[in-house]
Steps between C-alpha positions, in 0.01 A plus 500: 500500500439788257815404312384141463159610370663743257732225372209260455300764313793566265547127438132463411519794259806354326341154485183646345702683237702193409191285458287743298570326167518151648282259309567668167698328228703818453592518871855372422554799270434743787728295727796515260484127419451549124712811454765578764397790725812696406378509136158639593372840598255439783248733660283425800258743663250430774272726695370854495701620202295272277157622623473749211501203263259294713782252562645361821797322345707536182788276403675531167798345328657597171783328317649422161469153351588310187217336308532166684472666842217724377310187393558338840367802690208536257409134561488561877278806452277308257456223759387762754263647240335162448407480869394866525163660547551695175783601272586707197798390295680585178759306307755583235530184299486228763659704781290664769580874505222641720276369776269659753386220726236526770590231750253346741464732801675417826234562761344823374817639344518523120820360352648563156796388295621729220754393240666673209782389270651750257744398230820695448635280221616168641449609860167528678432748781254331734296668773292297744278661765300354786234731649261471795225735612146615438583627150283362220603407147362835386722676754804314368413586140490866590835475685704306247533565133590197298813566296525383141748222431720479197 
């Protein structure tokens, strides 16, 4: 019986992790549907290790993209920004290069989407983060320093 309960608890934890970004336009990016998973560096942290940052969950992906793919990902992030509680964005020309998006809370948990695209010539290095926790926008500003784009 203990084994069954343990298995059920693990299944619920995995299901909760997989659905954290569900409902977002950029959800396919995290799932590897826009950029294959083998071309991305992914990081996922949940639990006590994030308490210092007032976060319960951190999921990040980073990858390289040509301009067409960078525009596609930027469009998905922009669509999420339009439905957000608040957002701060920057563009270089007509391409989104920075976004800090405060999503609508899920229950009483704050949710954020962070996006950065840095040009290295014809290739863009894109980083996309999804964060959950009690952290405020001010907390995030103190944690992350926005990098200048070329």
